[in-house]
Short mmCIF file of C-alpha atoms and ligand atoms in Angstrom, two decimals:
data_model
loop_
_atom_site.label_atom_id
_atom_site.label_comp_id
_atom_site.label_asym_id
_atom_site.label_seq_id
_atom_site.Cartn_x
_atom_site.Cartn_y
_atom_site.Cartn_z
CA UNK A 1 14.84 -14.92 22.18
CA UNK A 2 13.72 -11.39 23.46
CA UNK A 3 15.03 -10.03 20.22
CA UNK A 4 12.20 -12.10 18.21
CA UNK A 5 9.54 -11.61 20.84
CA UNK A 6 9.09 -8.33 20.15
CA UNK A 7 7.95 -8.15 16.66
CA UNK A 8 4.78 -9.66 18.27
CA UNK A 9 4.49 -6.71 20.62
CA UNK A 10 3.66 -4.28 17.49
CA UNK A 11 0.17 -4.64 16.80
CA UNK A 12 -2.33 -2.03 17.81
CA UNK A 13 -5.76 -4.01 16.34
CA UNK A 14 -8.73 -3.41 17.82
CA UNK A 15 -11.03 -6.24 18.92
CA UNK A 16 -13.36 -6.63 15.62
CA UNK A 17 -16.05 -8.89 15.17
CA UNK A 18 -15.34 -13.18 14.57
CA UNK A 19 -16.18 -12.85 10.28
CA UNK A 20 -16.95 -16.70 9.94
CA UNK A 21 -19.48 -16.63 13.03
CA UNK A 22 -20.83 -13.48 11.20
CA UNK A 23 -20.74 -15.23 7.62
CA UNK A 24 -22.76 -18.35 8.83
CA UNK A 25 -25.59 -16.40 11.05
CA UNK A 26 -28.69 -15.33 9.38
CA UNK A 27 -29.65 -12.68 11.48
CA UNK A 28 -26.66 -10.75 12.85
CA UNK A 29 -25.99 -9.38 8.70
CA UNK A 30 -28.04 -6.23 9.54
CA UNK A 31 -27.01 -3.38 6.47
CA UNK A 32 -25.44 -1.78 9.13
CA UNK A 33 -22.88 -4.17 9.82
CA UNK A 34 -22.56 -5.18 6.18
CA UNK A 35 -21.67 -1.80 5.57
CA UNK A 36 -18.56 -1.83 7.71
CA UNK A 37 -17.42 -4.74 4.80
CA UNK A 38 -18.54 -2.93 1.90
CA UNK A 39 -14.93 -1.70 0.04
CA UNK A 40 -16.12 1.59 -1.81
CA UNK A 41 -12.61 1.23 -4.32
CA UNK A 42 -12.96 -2.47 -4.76
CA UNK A 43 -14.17 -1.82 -8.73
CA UNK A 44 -11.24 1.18 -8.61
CA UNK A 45 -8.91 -0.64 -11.80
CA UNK A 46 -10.10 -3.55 -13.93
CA UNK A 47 -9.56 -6.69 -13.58
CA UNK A 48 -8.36 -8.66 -16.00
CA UNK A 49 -8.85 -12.33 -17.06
CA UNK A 50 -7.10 -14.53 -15.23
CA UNK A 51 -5.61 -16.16 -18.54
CA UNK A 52 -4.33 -12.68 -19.92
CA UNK A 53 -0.76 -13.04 -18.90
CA UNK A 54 0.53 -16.02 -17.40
CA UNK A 55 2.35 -16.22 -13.80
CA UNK A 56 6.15 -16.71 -14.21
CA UNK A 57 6.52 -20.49 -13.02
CA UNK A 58 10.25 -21.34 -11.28
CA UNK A 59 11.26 -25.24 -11.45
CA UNK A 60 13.43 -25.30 -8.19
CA UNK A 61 14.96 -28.72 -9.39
CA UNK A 62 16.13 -26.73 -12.09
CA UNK A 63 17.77 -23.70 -10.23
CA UNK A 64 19.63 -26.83 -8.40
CA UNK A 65 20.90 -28.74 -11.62
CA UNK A 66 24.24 -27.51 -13.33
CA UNK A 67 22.69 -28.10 -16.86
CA UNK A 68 19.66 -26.00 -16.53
CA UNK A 69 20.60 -23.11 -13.37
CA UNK A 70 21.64 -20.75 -15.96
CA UNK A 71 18.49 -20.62 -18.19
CA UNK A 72 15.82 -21.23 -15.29
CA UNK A 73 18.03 -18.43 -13.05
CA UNK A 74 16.92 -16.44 -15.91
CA UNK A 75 13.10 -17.03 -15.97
CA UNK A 76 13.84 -16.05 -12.00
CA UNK A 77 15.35 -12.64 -12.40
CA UNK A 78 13.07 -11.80 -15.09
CA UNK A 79 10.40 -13.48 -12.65
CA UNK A 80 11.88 -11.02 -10.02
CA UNK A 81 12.14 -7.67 -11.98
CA UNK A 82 9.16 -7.82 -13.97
CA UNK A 83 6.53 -9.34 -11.85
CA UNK A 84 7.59 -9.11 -7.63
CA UNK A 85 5.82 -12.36 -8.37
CA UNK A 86 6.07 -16.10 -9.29
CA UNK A 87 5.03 -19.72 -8.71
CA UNK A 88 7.29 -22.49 -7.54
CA UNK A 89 7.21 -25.92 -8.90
CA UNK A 90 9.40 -29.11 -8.01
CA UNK A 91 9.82 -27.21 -4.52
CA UNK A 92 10.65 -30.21 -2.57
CA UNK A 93 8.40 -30.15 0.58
CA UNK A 94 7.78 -33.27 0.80
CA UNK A 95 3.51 -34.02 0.09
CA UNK A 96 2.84 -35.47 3.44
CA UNK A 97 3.68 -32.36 5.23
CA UNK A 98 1.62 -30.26 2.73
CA UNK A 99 -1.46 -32.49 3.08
CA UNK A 100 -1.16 -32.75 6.74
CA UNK A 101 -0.80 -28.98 7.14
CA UNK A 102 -4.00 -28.38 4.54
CA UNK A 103 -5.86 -31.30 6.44
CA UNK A 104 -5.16 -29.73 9.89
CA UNK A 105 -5.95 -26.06 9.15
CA UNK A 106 -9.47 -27.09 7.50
CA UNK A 107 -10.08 -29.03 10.86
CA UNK A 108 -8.74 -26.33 13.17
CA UNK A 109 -10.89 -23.67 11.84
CA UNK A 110 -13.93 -25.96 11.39
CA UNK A 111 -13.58 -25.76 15.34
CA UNK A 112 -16.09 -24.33 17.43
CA UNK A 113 -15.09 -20.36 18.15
CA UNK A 114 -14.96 -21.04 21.69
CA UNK A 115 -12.29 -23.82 21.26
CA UNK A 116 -10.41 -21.74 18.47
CA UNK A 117 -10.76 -18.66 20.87
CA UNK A 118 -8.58 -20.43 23.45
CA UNK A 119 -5.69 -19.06 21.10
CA UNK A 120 -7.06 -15.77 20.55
CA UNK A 121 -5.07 -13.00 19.61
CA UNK A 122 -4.00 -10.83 23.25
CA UNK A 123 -3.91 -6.91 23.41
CA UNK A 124 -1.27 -5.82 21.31
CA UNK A 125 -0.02 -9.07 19.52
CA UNK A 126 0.37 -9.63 16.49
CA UNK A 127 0.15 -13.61 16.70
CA UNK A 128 -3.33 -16.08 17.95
CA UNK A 129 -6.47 -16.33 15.95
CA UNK A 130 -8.41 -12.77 15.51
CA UNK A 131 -7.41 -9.82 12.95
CA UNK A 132 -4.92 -7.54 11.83
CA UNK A 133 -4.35 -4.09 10.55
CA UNK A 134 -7.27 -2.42 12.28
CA UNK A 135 -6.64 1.03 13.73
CA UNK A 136 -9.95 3.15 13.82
CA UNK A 137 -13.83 2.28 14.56
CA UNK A 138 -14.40 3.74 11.19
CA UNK A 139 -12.10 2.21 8.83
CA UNK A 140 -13.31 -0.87 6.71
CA UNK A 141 -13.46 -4.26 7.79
CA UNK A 142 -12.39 -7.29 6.09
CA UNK A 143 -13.78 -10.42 5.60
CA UNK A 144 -11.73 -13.08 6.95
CA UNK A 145 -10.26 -14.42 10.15
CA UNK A 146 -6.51 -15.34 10.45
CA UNK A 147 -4.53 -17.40 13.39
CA UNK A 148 -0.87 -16.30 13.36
CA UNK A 149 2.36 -17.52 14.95
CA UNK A 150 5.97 -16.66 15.03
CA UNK A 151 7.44 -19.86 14.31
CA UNK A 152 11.01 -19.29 12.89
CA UNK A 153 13.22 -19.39 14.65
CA UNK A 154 12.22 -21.65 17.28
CA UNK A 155 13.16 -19.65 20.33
CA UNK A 156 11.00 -16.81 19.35
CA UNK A 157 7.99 -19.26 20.11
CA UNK A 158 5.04 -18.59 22.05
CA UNK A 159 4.02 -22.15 22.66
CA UNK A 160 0.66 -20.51 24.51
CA UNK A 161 -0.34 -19.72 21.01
CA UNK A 162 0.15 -23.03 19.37
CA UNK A 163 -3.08 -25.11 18.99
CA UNK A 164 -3.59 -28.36 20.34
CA UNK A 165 -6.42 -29.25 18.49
CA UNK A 166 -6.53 -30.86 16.24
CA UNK A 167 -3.65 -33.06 17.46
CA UNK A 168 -1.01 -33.64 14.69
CA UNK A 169 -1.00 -29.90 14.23
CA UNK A 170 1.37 -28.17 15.99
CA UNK A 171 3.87 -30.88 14.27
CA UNK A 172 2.55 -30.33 10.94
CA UNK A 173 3.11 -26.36 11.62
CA UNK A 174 6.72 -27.11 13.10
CA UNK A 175 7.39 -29.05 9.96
CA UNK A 176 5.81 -27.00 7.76
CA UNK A 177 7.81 -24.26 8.46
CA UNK A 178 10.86 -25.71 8.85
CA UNK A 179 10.29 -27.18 5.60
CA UNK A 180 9.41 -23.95 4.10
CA UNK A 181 12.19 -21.37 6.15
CA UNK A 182 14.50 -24.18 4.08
CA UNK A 183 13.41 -23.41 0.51
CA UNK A 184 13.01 -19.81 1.52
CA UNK A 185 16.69 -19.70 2.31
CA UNK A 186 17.85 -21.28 -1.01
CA UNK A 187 15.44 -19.31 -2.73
CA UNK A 188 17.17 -16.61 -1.46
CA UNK A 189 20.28 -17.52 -2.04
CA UNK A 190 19.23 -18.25 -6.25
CA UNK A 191 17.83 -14.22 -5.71
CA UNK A 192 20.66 -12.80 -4.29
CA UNK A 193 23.12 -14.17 -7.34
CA UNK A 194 20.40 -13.02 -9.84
CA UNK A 195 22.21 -10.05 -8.97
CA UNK A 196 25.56 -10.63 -8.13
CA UNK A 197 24.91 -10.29 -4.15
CA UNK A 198 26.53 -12.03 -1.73
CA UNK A 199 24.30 -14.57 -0.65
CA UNK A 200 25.25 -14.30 3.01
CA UNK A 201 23.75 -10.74 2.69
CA UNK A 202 20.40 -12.47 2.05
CA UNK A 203 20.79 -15.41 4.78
CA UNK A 204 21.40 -13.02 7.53
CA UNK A 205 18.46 -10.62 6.99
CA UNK A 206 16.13 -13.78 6.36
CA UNK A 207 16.30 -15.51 9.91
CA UNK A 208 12.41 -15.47 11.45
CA UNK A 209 9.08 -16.71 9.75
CA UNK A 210 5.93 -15.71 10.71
CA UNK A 211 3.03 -17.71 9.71
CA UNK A 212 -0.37 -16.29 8.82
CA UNK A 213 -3.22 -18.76 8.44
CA UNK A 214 -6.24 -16.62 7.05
CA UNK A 215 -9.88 -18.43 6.60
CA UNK A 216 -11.57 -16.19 4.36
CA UNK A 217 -15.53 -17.38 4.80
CA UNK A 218 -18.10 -17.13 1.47
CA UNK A 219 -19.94 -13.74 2.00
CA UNK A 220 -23.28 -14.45 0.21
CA UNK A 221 -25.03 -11.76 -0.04
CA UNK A 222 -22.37 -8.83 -1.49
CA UNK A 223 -19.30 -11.36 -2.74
CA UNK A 224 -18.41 -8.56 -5.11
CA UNK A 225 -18.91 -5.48 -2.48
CA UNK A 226 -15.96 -7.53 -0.24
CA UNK A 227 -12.49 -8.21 0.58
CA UNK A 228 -10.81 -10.56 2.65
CA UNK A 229 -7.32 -8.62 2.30
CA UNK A 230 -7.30 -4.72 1.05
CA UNK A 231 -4.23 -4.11 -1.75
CA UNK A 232 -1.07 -4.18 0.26
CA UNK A 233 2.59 -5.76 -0.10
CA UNK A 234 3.89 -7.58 2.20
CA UNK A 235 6.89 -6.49 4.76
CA UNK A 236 9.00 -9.38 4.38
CA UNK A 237 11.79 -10.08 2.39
CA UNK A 238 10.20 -12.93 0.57
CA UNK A 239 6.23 -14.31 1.24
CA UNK A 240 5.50 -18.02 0.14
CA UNK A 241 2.03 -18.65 0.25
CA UNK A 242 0.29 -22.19 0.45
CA UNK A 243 -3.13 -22.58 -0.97
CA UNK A 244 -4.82 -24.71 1.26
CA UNK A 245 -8.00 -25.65 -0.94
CA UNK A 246 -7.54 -24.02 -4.23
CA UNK A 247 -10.70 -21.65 -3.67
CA UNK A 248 -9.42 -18.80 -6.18
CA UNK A 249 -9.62 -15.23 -4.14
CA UNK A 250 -6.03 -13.40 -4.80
CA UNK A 251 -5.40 -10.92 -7.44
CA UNK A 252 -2.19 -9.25 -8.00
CA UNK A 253 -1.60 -5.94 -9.95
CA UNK A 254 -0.13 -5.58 -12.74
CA UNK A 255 0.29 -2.44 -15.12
CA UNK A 256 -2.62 -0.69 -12.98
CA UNK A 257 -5.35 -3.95 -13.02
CA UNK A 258 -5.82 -6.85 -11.33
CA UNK A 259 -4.80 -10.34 -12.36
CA UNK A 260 -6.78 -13.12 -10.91
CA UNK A 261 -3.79 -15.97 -9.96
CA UNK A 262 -5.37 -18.73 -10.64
CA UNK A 263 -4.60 -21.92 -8.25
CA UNK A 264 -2.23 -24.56 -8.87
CA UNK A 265 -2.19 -27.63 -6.90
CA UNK A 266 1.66 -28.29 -7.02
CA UNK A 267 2.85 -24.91 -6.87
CA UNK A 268 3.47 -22.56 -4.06
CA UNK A 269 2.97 -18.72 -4.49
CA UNK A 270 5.97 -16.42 -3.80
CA UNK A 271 6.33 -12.48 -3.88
CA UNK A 272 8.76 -10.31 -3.30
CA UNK A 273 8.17 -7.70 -0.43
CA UNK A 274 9.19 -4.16 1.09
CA UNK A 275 12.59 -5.33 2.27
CA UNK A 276 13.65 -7.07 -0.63
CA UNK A 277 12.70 -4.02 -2.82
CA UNK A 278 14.61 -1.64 -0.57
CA UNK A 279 17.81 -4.23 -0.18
CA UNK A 280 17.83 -4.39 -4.14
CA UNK A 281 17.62 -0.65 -4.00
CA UNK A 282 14.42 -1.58 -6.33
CA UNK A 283 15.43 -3.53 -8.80
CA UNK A 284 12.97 -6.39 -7.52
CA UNK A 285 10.02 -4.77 -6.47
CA UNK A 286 7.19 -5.69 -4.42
CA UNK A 287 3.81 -6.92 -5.24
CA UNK A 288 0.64 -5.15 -4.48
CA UNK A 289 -1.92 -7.66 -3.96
CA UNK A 290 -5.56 -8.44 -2.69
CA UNK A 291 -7.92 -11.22 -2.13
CA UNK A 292 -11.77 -11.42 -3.47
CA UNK A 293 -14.50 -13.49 -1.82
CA UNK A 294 -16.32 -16.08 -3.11
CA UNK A 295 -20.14 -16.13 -2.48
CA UNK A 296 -20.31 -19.73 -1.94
CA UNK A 297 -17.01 -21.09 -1.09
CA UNK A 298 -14.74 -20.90 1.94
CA UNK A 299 -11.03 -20.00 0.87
CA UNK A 300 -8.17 -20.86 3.32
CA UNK A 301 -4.23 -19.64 3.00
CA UNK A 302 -0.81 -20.19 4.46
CA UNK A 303 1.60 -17.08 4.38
CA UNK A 304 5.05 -17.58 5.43
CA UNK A 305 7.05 -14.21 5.96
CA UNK A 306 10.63 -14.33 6.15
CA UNK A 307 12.04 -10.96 7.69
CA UNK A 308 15.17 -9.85 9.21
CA UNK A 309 16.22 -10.01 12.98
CA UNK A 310 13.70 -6.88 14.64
CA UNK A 311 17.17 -4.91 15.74
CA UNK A 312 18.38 -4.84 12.67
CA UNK A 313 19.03 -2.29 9.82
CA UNK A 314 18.64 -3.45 6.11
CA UNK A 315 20.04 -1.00 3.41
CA UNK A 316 20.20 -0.85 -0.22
CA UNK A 317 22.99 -2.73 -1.74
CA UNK A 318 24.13 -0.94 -4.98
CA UNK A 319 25.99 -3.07 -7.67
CA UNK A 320 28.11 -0.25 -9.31
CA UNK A 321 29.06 3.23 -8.37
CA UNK A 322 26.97 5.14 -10.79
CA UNK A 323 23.83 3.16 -9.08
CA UNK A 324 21.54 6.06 -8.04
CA UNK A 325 20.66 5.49 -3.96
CA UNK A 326 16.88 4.92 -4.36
CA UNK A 327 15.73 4.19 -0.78
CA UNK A 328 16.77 4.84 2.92
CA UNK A 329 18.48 2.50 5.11
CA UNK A 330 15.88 1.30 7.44
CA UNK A 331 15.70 -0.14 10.87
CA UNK A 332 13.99 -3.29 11.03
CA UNK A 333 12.22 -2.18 14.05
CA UNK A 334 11.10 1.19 12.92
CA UNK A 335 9.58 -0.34 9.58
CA UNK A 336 7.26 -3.11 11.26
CA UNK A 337 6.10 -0.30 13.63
CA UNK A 338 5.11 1.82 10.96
CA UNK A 339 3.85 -1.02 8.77
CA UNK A 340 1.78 -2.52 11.69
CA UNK A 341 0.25 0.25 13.36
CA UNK A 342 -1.04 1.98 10.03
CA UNK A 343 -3.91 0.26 8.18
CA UNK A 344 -3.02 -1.23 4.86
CA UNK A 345 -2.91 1.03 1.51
CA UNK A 346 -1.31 -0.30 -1.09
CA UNK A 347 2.52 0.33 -0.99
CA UNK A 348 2.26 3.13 1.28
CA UNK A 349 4.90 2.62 3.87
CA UNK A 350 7.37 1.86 1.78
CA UNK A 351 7.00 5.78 0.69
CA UNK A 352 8.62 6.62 3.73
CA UNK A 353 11.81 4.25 2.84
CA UNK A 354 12.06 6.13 -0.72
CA UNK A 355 14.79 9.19 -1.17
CA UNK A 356 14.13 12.08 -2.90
C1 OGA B 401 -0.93 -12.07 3.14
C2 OGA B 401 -1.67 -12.25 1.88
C3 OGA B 401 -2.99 -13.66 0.46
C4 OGA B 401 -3.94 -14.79 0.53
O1 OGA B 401 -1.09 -12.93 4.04
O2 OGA B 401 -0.20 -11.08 3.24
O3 OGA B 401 -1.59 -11.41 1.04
O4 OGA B 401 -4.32 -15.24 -0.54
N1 OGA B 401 -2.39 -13.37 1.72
O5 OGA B 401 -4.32 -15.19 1.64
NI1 NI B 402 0.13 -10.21 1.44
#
C-alpha cells in the first residue's frame, strides 16, 4: 500500500564502503580507513560478565496454558519493567523455517558482492543490502553489512528487493516473517494485559515488520576498537531477533554497563522499543543495546521490527487518573523521520517524545 511504502522513503545514508569486502582484503585496511571504524567510547562503561545476571527467559507455551499464564505473565511484566529485555522459549516457529532461514542467509551473504549488489540499497531507502544510519563523511563507521526488507504486511512489498538467490529464500523470508509477525502479535497481546490494556490497542499499532539481516564480518586486527551496531534502541514497538549462528556480539545495558547476552540456540531475543515505552507512558522501557566484533568469527542476525501504520499517531495510554503524562503523543511519521535521518546515540530521539 502507499501508506507502507513510505517508511522506506526515510533514509538519508550515504553510500559507505562494502565492510565484508573490506574485512577479507589484505591491502585496502590502510590506518586511515581503519580509523573511520575505530569507536573512541566503545570502553565508555564496563562490561560485565556475561553470567552476572541472567536474561529473563518467557516459556510462550506457558503464557498460552490456563494453569501456568498467571505465574509466567508475571516473569513477563517483571521481564518488561525491569529489563526492556527477554528471551523466548517454546515460541512455536516451527524448526524447519528457522533452519531454512539461518541456512539461506549464510548462503546469500556468502554470495559474491556483485550478485548480492543486484539488491543494493537505492538513494534514499531504507530497504536492499548496504548500510544504515549514516549522515556525515565524518561520523564513525560500523562494521557490518545488513540487507533489509519491508515484509509485513505483504502489500507494502518491494519484490525488486527480494533475493533470488539462493532459491528457497524469498519463501523462507515470507515464512519467516509470517511466522514471526504471528508470535509478535500474541506477544503483544500477553504485554498489553500485563497492564490491563486493551489488547486491540496493541494489534492496531503493530501491523508492518521490517526485517533487518545484518552480517557483521570478524575484524582482525582491532576486534576490541569496533562495532558492528553503536548503543541505540530500537523504534519499534517490539524487536525479535534471530541469531543466525550463535557468534556472541550483542550487549545490552543494564544499570550503566554492558551485559554480554549470551546465545541460546532455542530462544529468540526480544526487546522492547521507543513506541512501546511511549504507549506505556514508560512503564516498559526500551533497551539500549550494541553489538561487539569478534576477531575471528563472522556473526549474522535477523531483526524483525513491528511498528505502527507510518500515518499514524501512538500516545501514552495512562491506567489511572493520577498517572503523571510522561511523553508526547507522537506521529508515526514524524518519529521514523527523526529516528532515521539522525545517526544513532543511545536513546536520543526518544528525548524529543519526553514532557517536561
Ligand atoms: C538491530 C540490532 C542486534 C544484533 O537490528 O536493531 O540491534 O545483534 N541488532 O544484530
Ligand atoms: Ni537494535
Amino acid at each position: 500500500s502507499v501508506s507502507e511504502s513510505r517508511w522506506s522513503k526515510l533514509a538519508v545514508t550515504l553510500p559507505v564502503r562494502n565492510v565484508q569486502a573490506l574485512a577479507a582484503s589484505t591491502g585496502e585496511l590502510t590506518a586511515e580507513v581503519i580509523e573511520r571504524y575505530i569507536q573512541p567510547d566503545i570502553d565508555a562503561f564496563a562490561v560485565l560478565d556475561e553470567h552476572s545476571d541472567e536474561v529473563p527467559v518467557i516459556d510462550v507455551g506457558k503464557l498460552s496454558s490456563p494453569e501456568s499464564v498467571e505465574a509466567e505473565a508475571a516473569k513477563l511484566k517483571f521481564a518488561c519493567a525491569e529489563w526492556g529485555f527477554f528471551q523466548v522459549v517454546n515460541h512455536g516457529i516451527p524448526d524447519e523455517v528457522i533452519m531454512g532461514m539461518k541456512h539461506d542467509i549464510q548462503k546469500f551473504f556468502q554470495l559474491p558482492l556483485d550478485v548480492k549488489n543486484a539488491y543494493a540499497q537505492r538513494q534514499g531507502d531504507l530497504q536492499g543490502y548496504g548500510q544504515a544510519f549514516v549522515v556525515s563523511d565524518d561520523q564513525k563507521l560500523e562494521w557490518g553489512d545488513m540487507f533489509a526488507l519491508f515484509a509485513q504486511p505483504p502489500e507494502a512489498r518491494d519484490m525488486s528487493y527480494w533475493p533470488c538467490e539462493p532459491h528457497t529464500f524469498r519463501n523462507f523470508i515470507e515464512k519467516y516473517s509470517s511466522e514471526v509477525m504471528k508470535l509478535a502479535h500474541s506477544l503483544g497481546v500477553f504485554v498489553a494485559k500485563t497492564l490491563d490494556l486493551n489488547p486491540g490497542l496493541v494489534e492496531d499499532k503493530h501491523v508492518a515488520q521490517f526485517l533487518r539481516m545484518g552480517y557483521y564480518p570478524p575484524c582482525t586486527p582491532m576486534p576490541e576498537k569496533v562495532l558492528g551496531f553503536t548503543p541505540h534502541s530500537d523504534m519499534s514497538f517490539l524487536t525479535i531477533l534471530l541469531e543466525v549462528n550463535s557468534v556472541q556480539g550483542l550487549q545490552i545495558r543494564r544499570h550503566g554497563a554492558w551485559i554480554p547476552v549470551k546465545p541460546c540456540r532455542d530462544a529468540l531475543l526480544v526487546n522492547v522499543g521507543d513506541l512501546l515505552e511511549i504507549m506505556t507512558n514508560g512503564k516498559y522501557k526500551s533497551i539500549e543495546h550494541r553489538v561487539t566484533i569478534n576477531a575471528h568469527k563472522e556473526r549474522l542476525t535477523v531483526s524483525a521490527f513491528h511498528l505502527p501504520n507510518y500515518d499514524g499517531i501512538v500516545s501514552p495510554i495512562l491506567e489511572t487518573r493520577e498517572e503523571k503524562l510522561l511523553y508526547k503523543t507522537v506521529k508515526v511519521e514524524e518519529y521514523a523521520r527523526l529516528f532515521f535521518t539522525n545517526k544513532l546515540e543511545g536513546k536520543r530521539a526518544l528525548d524529543h517524545a519526553k514532557l517536561s
